[in-house]
Coordinates of C-alpha atoms in Angstrom, one line a residue:
X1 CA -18.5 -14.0 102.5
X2 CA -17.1 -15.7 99.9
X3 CA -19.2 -16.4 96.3
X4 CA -19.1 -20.1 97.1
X5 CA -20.4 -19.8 100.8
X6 CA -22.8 -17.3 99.8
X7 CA -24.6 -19.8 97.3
X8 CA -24.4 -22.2 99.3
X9 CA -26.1 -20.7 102.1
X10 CA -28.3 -19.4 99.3
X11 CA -29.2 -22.8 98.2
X12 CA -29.9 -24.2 101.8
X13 CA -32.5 -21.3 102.5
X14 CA -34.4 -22.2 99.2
X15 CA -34.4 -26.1 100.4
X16 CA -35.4 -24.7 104.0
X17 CA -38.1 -21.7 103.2
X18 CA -40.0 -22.8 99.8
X19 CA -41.0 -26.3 100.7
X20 CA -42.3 -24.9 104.3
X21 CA -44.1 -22.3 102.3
X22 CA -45.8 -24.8 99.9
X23 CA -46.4 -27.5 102.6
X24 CA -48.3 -24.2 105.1
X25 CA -50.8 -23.8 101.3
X26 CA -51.7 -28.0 100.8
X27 CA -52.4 -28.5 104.4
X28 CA -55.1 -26.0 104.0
X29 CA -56.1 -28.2 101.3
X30 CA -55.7 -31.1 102.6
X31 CA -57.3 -30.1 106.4
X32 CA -60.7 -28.6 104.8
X33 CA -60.7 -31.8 102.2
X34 CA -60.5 -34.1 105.3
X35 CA -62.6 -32.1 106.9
X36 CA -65.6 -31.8 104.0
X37 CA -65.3 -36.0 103.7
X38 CA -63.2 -35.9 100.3
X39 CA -60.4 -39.1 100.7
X40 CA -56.4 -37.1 100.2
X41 CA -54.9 -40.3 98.5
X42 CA -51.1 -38.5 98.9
X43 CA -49.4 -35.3 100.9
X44 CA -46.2 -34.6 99.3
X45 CA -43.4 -31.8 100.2
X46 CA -41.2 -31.1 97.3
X47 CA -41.5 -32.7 94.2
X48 CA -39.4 -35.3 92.0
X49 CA -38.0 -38.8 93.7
X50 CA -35.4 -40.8 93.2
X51 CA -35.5 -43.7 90.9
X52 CA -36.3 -47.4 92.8
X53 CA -35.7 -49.7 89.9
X54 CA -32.4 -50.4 88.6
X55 CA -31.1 -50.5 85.4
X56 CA -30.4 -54.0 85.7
X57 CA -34.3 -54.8 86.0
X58 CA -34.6 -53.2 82.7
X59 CA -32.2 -55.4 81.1
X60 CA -30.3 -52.1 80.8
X61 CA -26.2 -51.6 81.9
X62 CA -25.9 -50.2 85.2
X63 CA -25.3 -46.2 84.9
X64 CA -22.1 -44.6 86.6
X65 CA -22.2 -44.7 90.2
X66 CA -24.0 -41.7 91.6
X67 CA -21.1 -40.9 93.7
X68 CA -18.7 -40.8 90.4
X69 CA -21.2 -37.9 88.9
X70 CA -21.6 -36.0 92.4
X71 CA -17.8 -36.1 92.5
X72 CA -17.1 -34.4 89.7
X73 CA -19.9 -32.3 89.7
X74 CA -18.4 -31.1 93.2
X75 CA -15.2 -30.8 91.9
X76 CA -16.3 -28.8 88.6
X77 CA -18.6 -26.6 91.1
X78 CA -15.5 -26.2 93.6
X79 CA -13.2 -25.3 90.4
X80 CA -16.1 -22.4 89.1
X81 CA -16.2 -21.0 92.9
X82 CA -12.2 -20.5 93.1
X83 CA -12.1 -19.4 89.3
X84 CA -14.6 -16.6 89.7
X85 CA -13.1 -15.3 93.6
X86 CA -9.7 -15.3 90.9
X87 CA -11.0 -13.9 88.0
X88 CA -9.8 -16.7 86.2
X89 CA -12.1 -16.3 83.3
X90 CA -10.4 -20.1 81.3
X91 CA -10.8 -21.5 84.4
X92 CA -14.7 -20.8 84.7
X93 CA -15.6 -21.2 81.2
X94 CA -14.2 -24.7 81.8
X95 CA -15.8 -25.5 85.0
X96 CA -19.5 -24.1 83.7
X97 CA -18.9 -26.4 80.1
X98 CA -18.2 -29.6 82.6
X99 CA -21.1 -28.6 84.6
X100 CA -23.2 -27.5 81.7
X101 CA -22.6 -29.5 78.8
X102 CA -20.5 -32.4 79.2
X103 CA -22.3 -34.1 82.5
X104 CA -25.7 -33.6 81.4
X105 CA -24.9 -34.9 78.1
X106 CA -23.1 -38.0 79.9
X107 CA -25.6 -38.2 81.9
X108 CA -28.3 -37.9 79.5
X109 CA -27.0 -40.5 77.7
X110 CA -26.4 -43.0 79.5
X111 CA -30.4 -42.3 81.3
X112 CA -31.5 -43.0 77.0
X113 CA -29.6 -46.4 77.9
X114 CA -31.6 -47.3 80.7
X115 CA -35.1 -46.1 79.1
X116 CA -34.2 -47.5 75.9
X117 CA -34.2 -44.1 74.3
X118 CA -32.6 -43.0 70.8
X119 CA -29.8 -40.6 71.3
X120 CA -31.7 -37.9 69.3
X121 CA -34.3 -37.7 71.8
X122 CA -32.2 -37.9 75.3
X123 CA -29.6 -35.1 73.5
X124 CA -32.4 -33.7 72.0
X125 CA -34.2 -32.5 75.0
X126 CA -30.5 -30.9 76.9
X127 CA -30.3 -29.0 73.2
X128 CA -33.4 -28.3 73.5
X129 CA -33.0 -26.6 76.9
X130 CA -30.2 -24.8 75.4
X131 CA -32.2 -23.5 72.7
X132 CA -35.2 -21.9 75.2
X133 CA -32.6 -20.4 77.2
X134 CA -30.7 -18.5 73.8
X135 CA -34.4 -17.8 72.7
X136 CA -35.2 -16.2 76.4
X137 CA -31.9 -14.3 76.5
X138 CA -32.3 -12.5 72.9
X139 CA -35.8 -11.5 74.3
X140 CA -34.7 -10.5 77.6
X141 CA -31.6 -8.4 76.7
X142 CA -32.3 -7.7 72.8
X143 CA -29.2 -9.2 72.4
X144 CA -27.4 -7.0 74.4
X145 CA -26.0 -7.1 77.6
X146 CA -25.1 -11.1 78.4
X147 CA -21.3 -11.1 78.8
X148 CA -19.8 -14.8 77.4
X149 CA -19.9 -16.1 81.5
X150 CA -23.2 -15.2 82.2
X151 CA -24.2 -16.8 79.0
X152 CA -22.4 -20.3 79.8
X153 CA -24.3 -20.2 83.3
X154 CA -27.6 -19.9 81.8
X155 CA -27.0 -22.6 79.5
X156 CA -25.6 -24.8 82.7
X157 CA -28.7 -23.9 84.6
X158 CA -31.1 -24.8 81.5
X159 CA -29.2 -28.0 80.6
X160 CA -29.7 -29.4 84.3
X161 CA -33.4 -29.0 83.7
X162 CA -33.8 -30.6 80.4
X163 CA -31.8 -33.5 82.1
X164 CA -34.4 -33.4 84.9
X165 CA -37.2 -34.1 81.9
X166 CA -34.9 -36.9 80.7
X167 CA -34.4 -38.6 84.3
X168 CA -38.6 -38.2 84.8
X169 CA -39.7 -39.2 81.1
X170 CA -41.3 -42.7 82.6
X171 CA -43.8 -40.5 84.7
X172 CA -44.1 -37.8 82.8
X173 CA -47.2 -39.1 80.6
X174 CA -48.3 -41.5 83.3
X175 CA -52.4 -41.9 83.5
X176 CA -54.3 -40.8 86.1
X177 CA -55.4 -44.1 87.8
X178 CA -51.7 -44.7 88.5
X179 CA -50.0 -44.2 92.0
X180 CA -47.3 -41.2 92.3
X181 CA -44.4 -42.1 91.4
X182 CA -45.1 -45.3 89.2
X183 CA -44.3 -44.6 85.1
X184 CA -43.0 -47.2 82.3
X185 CA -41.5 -47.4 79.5
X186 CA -41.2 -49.8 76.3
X187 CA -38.8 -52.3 75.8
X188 CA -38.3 -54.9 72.7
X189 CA -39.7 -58.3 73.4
X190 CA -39.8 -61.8 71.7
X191 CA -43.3 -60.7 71.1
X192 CA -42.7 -57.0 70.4
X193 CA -42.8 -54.3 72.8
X194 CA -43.3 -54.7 76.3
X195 CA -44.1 -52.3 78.7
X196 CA -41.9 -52.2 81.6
X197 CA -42.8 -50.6 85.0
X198 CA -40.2 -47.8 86.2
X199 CA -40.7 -46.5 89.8
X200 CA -39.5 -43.3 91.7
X201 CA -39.4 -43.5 95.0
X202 CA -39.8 -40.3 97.8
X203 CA -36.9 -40.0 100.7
X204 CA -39.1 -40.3 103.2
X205 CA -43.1 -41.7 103.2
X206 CA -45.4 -42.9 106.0
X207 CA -49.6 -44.1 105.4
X208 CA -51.4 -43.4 108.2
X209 CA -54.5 -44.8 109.1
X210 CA -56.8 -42.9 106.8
X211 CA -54.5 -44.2 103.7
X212 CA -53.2 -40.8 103.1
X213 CA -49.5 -41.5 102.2
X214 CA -47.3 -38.8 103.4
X215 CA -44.1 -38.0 101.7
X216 CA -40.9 -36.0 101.2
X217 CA -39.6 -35.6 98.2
X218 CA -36.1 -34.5 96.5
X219 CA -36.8 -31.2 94.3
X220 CA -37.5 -28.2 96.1
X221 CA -40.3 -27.2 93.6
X222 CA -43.4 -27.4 94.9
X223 CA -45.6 -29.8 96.4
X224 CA -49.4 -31.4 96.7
X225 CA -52.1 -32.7 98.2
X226 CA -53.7 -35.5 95.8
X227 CA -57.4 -35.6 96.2
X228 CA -59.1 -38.7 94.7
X229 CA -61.1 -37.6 92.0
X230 CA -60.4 -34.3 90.9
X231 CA -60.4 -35.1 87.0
X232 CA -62.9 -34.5 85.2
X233 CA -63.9 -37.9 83.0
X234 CA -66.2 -37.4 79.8
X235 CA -69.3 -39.8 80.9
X236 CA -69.5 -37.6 84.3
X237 CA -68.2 -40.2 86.5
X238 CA -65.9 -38.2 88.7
X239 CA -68.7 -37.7 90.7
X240 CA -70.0 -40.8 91.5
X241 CA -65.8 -41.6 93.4
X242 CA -66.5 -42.1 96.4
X243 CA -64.7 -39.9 99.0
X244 CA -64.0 -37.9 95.6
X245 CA -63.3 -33.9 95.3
X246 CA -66.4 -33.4 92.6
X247 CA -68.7 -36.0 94.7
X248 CA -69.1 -33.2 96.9
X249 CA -71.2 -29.7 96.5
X250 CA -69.6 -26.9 95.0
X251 CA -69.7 -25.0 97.8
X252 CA -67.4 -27.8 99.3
X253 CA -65.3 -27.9 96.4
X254 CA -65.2 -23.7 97.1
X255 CA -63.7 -24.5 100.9
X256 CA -61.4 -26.7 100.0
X257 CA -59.5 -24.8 96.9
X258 CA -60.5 -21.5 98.9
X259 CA -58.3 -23.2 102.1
X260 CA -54.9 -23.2 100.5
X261 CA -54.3 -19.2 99.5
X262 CA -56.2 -18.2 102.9
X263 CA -53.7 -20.5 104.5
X264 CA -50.6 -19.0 102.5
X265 CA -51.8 -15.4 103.5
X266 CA -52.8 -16.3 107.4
X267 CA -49.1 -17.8 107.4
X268 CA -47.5 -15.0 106.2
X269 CA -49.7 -12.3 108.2
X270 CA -48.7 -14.2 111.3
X271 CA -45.5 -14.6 110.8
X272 CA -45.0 -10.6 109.3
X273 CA -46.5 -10.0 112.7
X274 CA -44.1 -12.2 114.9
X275 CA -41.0 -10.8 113.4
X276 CA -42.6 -7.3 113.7
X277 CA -43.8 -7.5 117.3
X278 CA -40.2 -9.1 118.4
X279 CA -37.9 -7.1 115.7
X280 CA -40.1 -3.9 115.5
X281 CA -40.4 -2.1 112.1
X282 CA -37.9 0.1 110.6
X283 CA -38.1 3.7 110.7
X284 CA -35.7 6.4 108.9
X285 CA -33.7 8.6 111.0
X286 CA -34.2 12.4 109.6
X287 CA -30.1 12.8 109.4
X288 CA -28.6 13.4 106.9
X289 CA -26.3 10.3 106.9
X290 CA -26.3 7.6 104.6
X291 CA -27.1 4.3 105.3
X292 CA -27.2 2.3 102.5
X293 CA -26.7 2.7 98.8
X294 CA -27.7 0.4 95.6
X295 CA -25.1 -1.2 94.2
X296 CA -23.5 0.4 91.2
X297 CA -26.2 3.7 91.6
X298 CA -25.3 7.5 91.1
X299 CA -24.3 7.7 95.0
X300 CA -21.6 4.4 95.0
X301 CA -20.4 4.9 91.5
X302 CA -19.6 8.7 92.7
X303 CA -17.4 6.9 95.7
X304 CA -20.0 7.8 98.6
X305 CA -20.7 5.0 101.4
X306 CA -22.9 4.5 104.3
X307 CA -21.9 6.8 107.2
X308 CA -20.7 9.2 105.0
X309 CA -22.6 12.6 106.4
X310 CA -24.2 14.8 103.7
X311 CA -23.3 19.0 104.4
X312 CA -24.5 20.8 101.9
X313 CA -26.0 19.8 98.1
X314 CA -25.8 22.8 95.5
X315 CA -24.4 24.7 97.9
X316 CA -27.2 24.7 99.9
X317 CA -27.2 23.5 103.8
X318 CA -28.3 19.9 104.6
X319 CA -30.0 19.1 107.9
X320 CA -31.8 16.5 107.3
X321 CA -31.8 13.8 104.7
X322 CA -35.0 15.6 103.6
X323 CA -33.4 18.3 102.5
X324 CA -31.2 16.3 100.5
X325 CA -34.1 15.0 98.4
X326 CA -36.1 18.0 97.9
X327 CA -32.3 19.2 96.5
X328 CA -32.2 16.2 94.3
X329 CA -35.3 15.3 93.0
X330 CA -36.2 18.0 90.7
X331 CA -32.3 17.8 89.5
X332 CA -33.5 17.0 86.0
X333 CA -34.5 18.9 82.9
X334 CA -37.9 17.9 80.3
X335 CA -38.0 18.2 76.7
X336 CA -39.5 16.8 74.1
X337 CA -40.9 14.2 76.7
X338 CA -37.6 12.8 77.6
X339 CA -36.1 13.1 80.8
X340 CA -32.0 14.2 81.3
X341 CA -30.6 14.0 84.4
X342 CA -28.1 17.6 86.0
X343 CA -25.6 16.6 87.9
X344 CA -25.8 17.4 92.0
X345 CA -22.8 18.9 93.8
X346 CA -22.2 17.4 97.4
X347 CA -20.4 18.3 100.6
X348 CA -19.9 15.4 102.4
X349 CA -17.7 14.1 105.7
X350 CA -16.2 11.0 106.4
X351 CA -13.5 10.1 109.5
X352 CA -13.5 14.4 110.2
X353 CA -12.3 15.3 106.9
X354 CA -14.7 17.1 104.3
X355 CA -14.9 15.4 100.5
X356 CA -16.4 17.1 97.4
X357 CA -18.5 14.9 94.5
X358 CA -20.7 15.3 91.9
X359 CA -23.4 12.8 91.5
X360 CA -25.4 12.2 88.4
X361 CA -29.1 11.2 89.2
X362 CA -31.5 8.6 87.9
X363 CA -34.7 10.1 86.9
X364 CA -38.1 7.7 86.9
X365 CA -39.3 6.3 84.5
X366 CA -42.2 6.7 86.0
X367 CA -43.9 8.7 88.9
X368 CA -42.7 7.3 92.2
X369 CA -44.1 8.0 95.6
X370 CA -42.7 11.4 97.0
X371 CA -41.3 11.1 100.7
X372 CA -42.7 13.6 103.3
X373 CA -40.4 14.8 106.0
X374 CA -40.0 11.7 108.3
X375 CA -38.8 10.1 105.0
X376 CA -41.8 8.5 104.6
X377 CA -43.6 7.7 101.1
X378 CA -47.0 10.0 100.9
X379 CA -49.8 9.6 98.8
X380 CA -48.4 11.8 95.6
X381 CA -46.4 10.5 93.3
X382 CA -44.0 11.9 90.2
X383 CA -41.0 12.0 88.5
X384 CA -38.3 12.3 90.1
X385 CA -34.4 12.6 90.0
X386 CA -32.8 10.0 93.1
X387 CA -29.5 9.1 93.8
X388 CA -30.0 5.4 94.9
X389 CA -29.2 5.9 98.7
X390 CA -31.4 5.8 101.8
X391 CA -30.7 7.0 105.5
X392 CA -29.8 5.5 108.5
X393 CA -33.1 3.3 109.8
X394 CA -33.9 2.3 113.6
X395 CA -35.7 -0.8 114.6
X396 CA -38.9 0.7 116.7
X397 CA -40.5 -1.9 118.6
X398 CA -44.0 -1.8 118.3
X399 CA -46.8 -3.9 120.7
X400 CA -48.3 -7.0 119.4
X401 CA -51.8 -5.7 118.3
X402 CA -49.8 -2.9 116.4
X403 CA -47.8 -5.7 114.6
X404 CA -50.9 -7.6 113.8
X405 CA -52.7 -4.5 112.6
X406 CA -49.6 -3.5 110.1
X407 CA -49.1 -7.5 109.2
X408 CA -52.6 -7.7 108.0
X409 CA -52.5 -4.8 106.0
X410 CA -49.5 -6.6 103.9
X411 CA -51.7 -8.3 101.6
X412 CA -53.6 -5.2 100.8
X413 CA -50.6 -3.3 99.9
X414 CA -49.4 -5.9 97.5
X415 CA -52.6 -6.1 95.7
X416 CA -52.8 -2.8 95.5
X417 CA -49.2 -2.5 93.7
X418 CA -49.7 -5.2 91.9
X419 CA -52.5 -3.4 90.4
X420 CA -51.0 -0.5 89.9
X421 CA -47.9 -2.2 87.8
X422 CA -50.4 -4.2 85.4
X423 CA -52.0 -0.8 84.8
X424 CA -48.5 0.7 84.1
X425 CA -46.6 -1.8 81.9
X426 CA -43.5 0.7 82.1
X427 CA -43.0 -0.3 85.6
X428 CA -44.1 -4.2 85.5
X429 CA -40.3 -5.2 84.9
X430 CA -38.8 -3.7 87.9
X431 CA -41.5 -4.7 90.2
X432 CA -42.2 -8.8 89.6
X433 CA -39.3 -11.2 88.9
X434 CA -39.1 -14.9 88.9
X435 CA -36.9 -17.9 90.5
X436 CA -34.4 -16.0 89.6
X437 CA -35.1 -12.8 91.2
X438 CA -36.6 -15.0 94.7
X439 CA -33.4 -16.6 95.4
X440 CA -31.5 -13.4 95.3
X441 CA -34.2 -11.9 97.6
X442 CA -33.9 -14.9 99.6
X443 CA -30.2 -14.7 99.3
X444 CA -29.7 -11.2 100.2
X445 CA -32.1 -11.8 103.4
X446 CA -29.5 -14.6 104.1
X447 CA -26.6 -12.1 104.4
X448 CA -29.2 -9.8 106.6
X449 CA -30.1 -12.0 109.5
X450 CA -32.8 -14.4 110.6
X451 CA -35.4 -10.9 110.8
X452 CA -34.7 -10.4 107.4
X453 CA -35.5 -13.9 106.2
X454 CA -38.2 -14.3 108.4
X455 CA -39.7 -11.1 106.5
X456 CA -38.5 -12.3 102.9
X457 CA -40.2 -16.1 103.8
X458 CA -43.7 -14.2 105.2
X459 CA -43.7 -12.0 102.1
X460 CA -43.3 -15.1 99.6
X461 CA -45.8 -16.8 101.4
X462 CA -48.6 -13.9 101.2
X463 CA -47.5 -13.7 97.6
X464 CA -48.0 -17.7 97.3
X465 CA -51.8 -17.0 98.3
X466 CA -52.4 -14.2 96.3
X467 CA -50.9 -15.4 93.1
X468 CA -52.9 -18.6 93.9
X469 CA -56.2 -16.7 93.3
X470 CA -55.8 -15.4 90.2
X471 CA -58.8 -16.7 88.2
X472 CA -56.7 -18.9 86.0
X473 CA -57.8 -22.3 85.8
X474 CA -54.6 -24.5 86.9
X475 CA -54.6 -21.8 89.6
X476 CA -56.9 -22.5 92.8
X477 CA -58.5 -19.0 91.9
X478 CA -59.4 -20.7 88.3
X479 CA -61.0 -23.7 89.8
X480 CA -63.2 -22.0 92.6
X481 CA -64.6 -19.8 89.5
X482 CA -65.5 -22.9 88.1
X483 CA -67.1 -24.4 90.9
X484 CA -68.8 -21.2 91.9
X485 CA -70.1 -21.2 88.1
X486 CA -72.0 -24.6 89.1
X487 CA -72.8 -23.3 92.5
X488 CA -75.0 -20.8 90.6
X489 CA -76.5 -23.4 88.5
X490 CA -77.8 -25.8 91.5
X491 CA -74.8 -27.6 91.6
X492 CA -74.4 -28.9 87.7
X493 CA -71.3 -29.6 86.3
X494 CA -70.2 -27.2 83.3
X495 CA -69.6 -29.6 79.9
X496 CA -66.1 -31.0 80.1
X497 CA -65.6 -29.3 76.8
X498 CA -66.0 -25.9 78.5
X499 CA -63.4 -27.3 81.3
X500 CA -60.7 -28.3 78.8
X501 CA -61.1 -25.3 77.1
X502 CA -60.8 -23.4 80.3
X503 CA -57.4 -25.5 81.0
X504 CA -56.2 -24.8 78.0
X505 CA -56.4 -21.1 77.9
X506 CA -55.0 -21.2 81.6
X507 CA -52.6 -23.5 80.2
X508 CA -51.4 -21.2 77.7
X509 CA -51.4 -18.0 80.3
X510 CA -49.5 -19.9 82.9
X511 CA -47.2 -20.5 79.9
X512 CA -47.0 -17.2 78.8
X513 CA -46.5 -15.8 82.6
X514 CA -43.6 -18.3 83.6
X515 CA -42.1 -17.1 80.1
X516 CA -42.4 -13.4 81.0
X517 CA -40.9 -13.5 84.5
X518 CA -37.8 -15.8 83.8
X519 CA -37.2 -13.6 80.8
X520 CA -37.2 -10.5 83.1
X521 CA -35.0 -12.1 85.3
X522 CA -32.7 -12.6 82.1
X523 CA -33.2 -9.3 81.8
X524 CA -32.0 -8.3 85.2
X525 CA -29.4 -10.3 85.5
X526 CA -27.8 -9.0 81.7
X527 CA -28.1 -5.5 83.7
X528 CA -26.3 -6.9 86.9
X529 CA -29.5 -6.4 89.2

């Protein structure tokens, strides 16, 4: 598969799975909201719009036609796909600088036009994408690491979403009695500034009878369920809205935010155990035959490949791929507290004929589950030496009460390792990764099958649920602690100075998490992973 077919299918999975994933969490919301009597003023997939007024009803000069822009973004993105399949290193620099730097600054630009904004401040904000993304890689790699493409495509990717700040800036400090989708901005008058409605429309909406618009939007980020009255207002009104989400008990309040993580997980659980009952599960032959390896690992970087059958390692006889990792995973030597890899002699066949290498290990950085005989993980853990490769797996069917029962233990298991990383900061990096790191997932599931993305899509959406608990306030985990607090105190509201200070603290650790995860993925993707 080509690189420009494979991002391409890439992209189209993102647009298909995430939105699905996001819409499963705010109908739990937006059901048990319903259901408890609180009024859902909007239901939105996706977030963003499309702008409905045009320049001209700004007094503004009409921008480039849309279909000028898309044409040479195509063309730029066409030019980057054949460049890179060549090697032609002049030839993607160029493409990337078009697509990174010169249309978001024409663009940019010419938005500052329409909005009537200084240049400083729509070039500004792209540079000032530009500037996080630098700042992120230095911290991600140290410096090292980012080779001059890879550094052009960040910049690209963080220059599209500074211009996505400049095409929203109307809406972006809109107040909270406005509709969705309904911003301004100030234009000079005969009588000084005047403010100047600027709307954004969704691709698709319908209001149904309950006033509940219904939308799709155009940015596969996200999504919502509005409910009328869920900020809190100084003088304690918010709970005198009628049909409003803090005019109810707290224990109503605790349904409704409860409703959208237990709807993530269910959705995930079931579909984990659809895909299980009608795929099976995969479980390792005990041959000694190799069935996949990571890429650029000990095993592929010594020349082995799958189907390559394993004799002997050390000299000793290899009968089952057990054998092979008892063999390698004390290949290693301590001192001083450092760990050095010894190299592991192999006997190998491919096609009938009988090949020699030696492999260098990777040892852990830090204890890993040992595998038992069946090539299972057990229970003990420790260092170990490993060669990056893993034996030939079967698909065994399994009956639909045993695909529930493994489905719903899912969830557990990814608590439990989450856990386990935050105790052990060494591992955290290698086992959480942003956007980044979820489209390659999703990506890689792509190039796998529909079982595979099936899996990838049930996985993200038990994570959804589970993230969505965390007891950070913009998090729904956040706001049922808040609204258990008042539960405990006969349903009184806690000060809204408490709340804000709450949200700013989440604030800042939201901040701080979305900062740590794309700079892993940085990381990552310095180190080619």
């Amino acid at each position: 598969m080509g690189p420009l077919i494979e991002t391409l299918l890439t992209a189209l999975l993102i647009v298909a799975i995430l939105p699905i994933l996001v819409a499963v969490h705010e109908l739990g919301h937006f059901w048990v909201a319903r259901a408890c009597g609180m009024h859902v003023d909007a239901f939105a997939v996706m977030m963003g719009g499309i702008r409905k007024t045009r320049p001209s009803e700004l007094g503004a000069k009409p921008m480039a036609s849309p279909w000028i822009l898309a044409a040479v973004g195509t063309v730029a993105g066409v030019s980057l796909a054949w460049a890179m399949s060549a090697q032609n290193l002049i030839g993607a620099y160029a493409s990337l600088a078009v697509l990174g730097a010169v249309l978001p600054v024409w663009i940019a630009t010419r938005l500052g036009n329409v909005y009537r904004l200084p240049l400083a401040s729509t070039v500004g904000t792209v540079a000032k994408a530009w500037l996080v993304a630098v700042v992120l890689s230095f911290v991600g790699t140290g410096g090292k690491g980012m080779g001059p493409l890879q550094t052009v495509g960040l910049l690209a990717i963080f220059a599209v979403i500074g211009l996505l700040f400049v095409y929203y800036h109307p809406v972006l400090h809109k107040g909270e009695e406005e509709k969705h989708g309904q911003g301004q901005i100030f234009v000079d008058g005969p009588m000084g500034p005047e403010k100047r409605p600027v709307l954004f429309r969704p691709l698709l909406s319908r209001t149904d009878k309950h006033g509940t618009e219904f939308s799709l939007l155009c940015l596969p980020l996200g999504g919502f369920a509005a409910i009328r009255g869920m900020h809190p207002k100084e003088d304690g009104s918010e709970t005198e809205i009628e049909g409003g989400f803090y005019s109810k008990p707290p224990l109503a309040r605790l349904a409704v935010l409860f409703a959208g993580p237990f709807f993530s997980i269910a959705f995930g659980v079931l579909l984990l155990a659809v895909v299980l009952a009608i795929n099976g599960e995969l479980v390792p032959r005990t041959t000694p035959v190799i069935g996949s390896l990571t890429a650029d690992g000990p095993g592929a970087k010594a020349g082995l490949k799958p189907g390559d059958k394993i004799l002997e390692a050390n000299g000793k006889p290899v009968a089952t791929f057990y054998d092979l990792v008892k063999t390698v995973r004390v290949s290693f030597t301590e001192k001083d507290g450092r760990y050095e890899p010894v190299p592991v002699r192999l006997t190998y066949e491919r096609d009938g004929k009988t090949l020699f290498a030696n492999v260098t290990p990777v040892v852990d950085k830090a204890p890993s589950p040992v595998l038992q005989e069946d090539n299972k993980p057990s229970s003990e853990k420790k260092i170990q030496a490993k060669l990056q490769m893993s034996p030939v797996f079967d698909h065994k069917p399994l009956a639909p009460v045993e695909a529930f029962d493994a489905a719903v233990k899912y969830p557990v298991l990814l608590v439990a390792g989450l856990a386990e990383s935050v105790s052990k900061p060494q591992t955290l990096a290698e086992n959480i990764g942003g956007p980044a790191s979820i489209a390659r997932e999703i990506g890689n599931a792509g190039k796998a099958g529909p079982p595979a993305v099936f899996m990838v899509a049930a996985m993200l959406s038990v994570s959804l649920g589970v993230m969505n608990l965390l007891p950070i306030v913009p998090f729904d985990g956040g706001q049922m602690m808040v609204a258990f607090a008042e539960l405990l105190r006969g349903g009184r509201r806690l000060s809204l100075k408490l709340q804000m200070q709450l949200s700013t603290i989440g604030a800042f650790l939201v901040m701080v998490l979305v900062i740590g995860v794309v700079t892993l993925d940085i990381g990552k993707m310095a180190m080619g992973r």
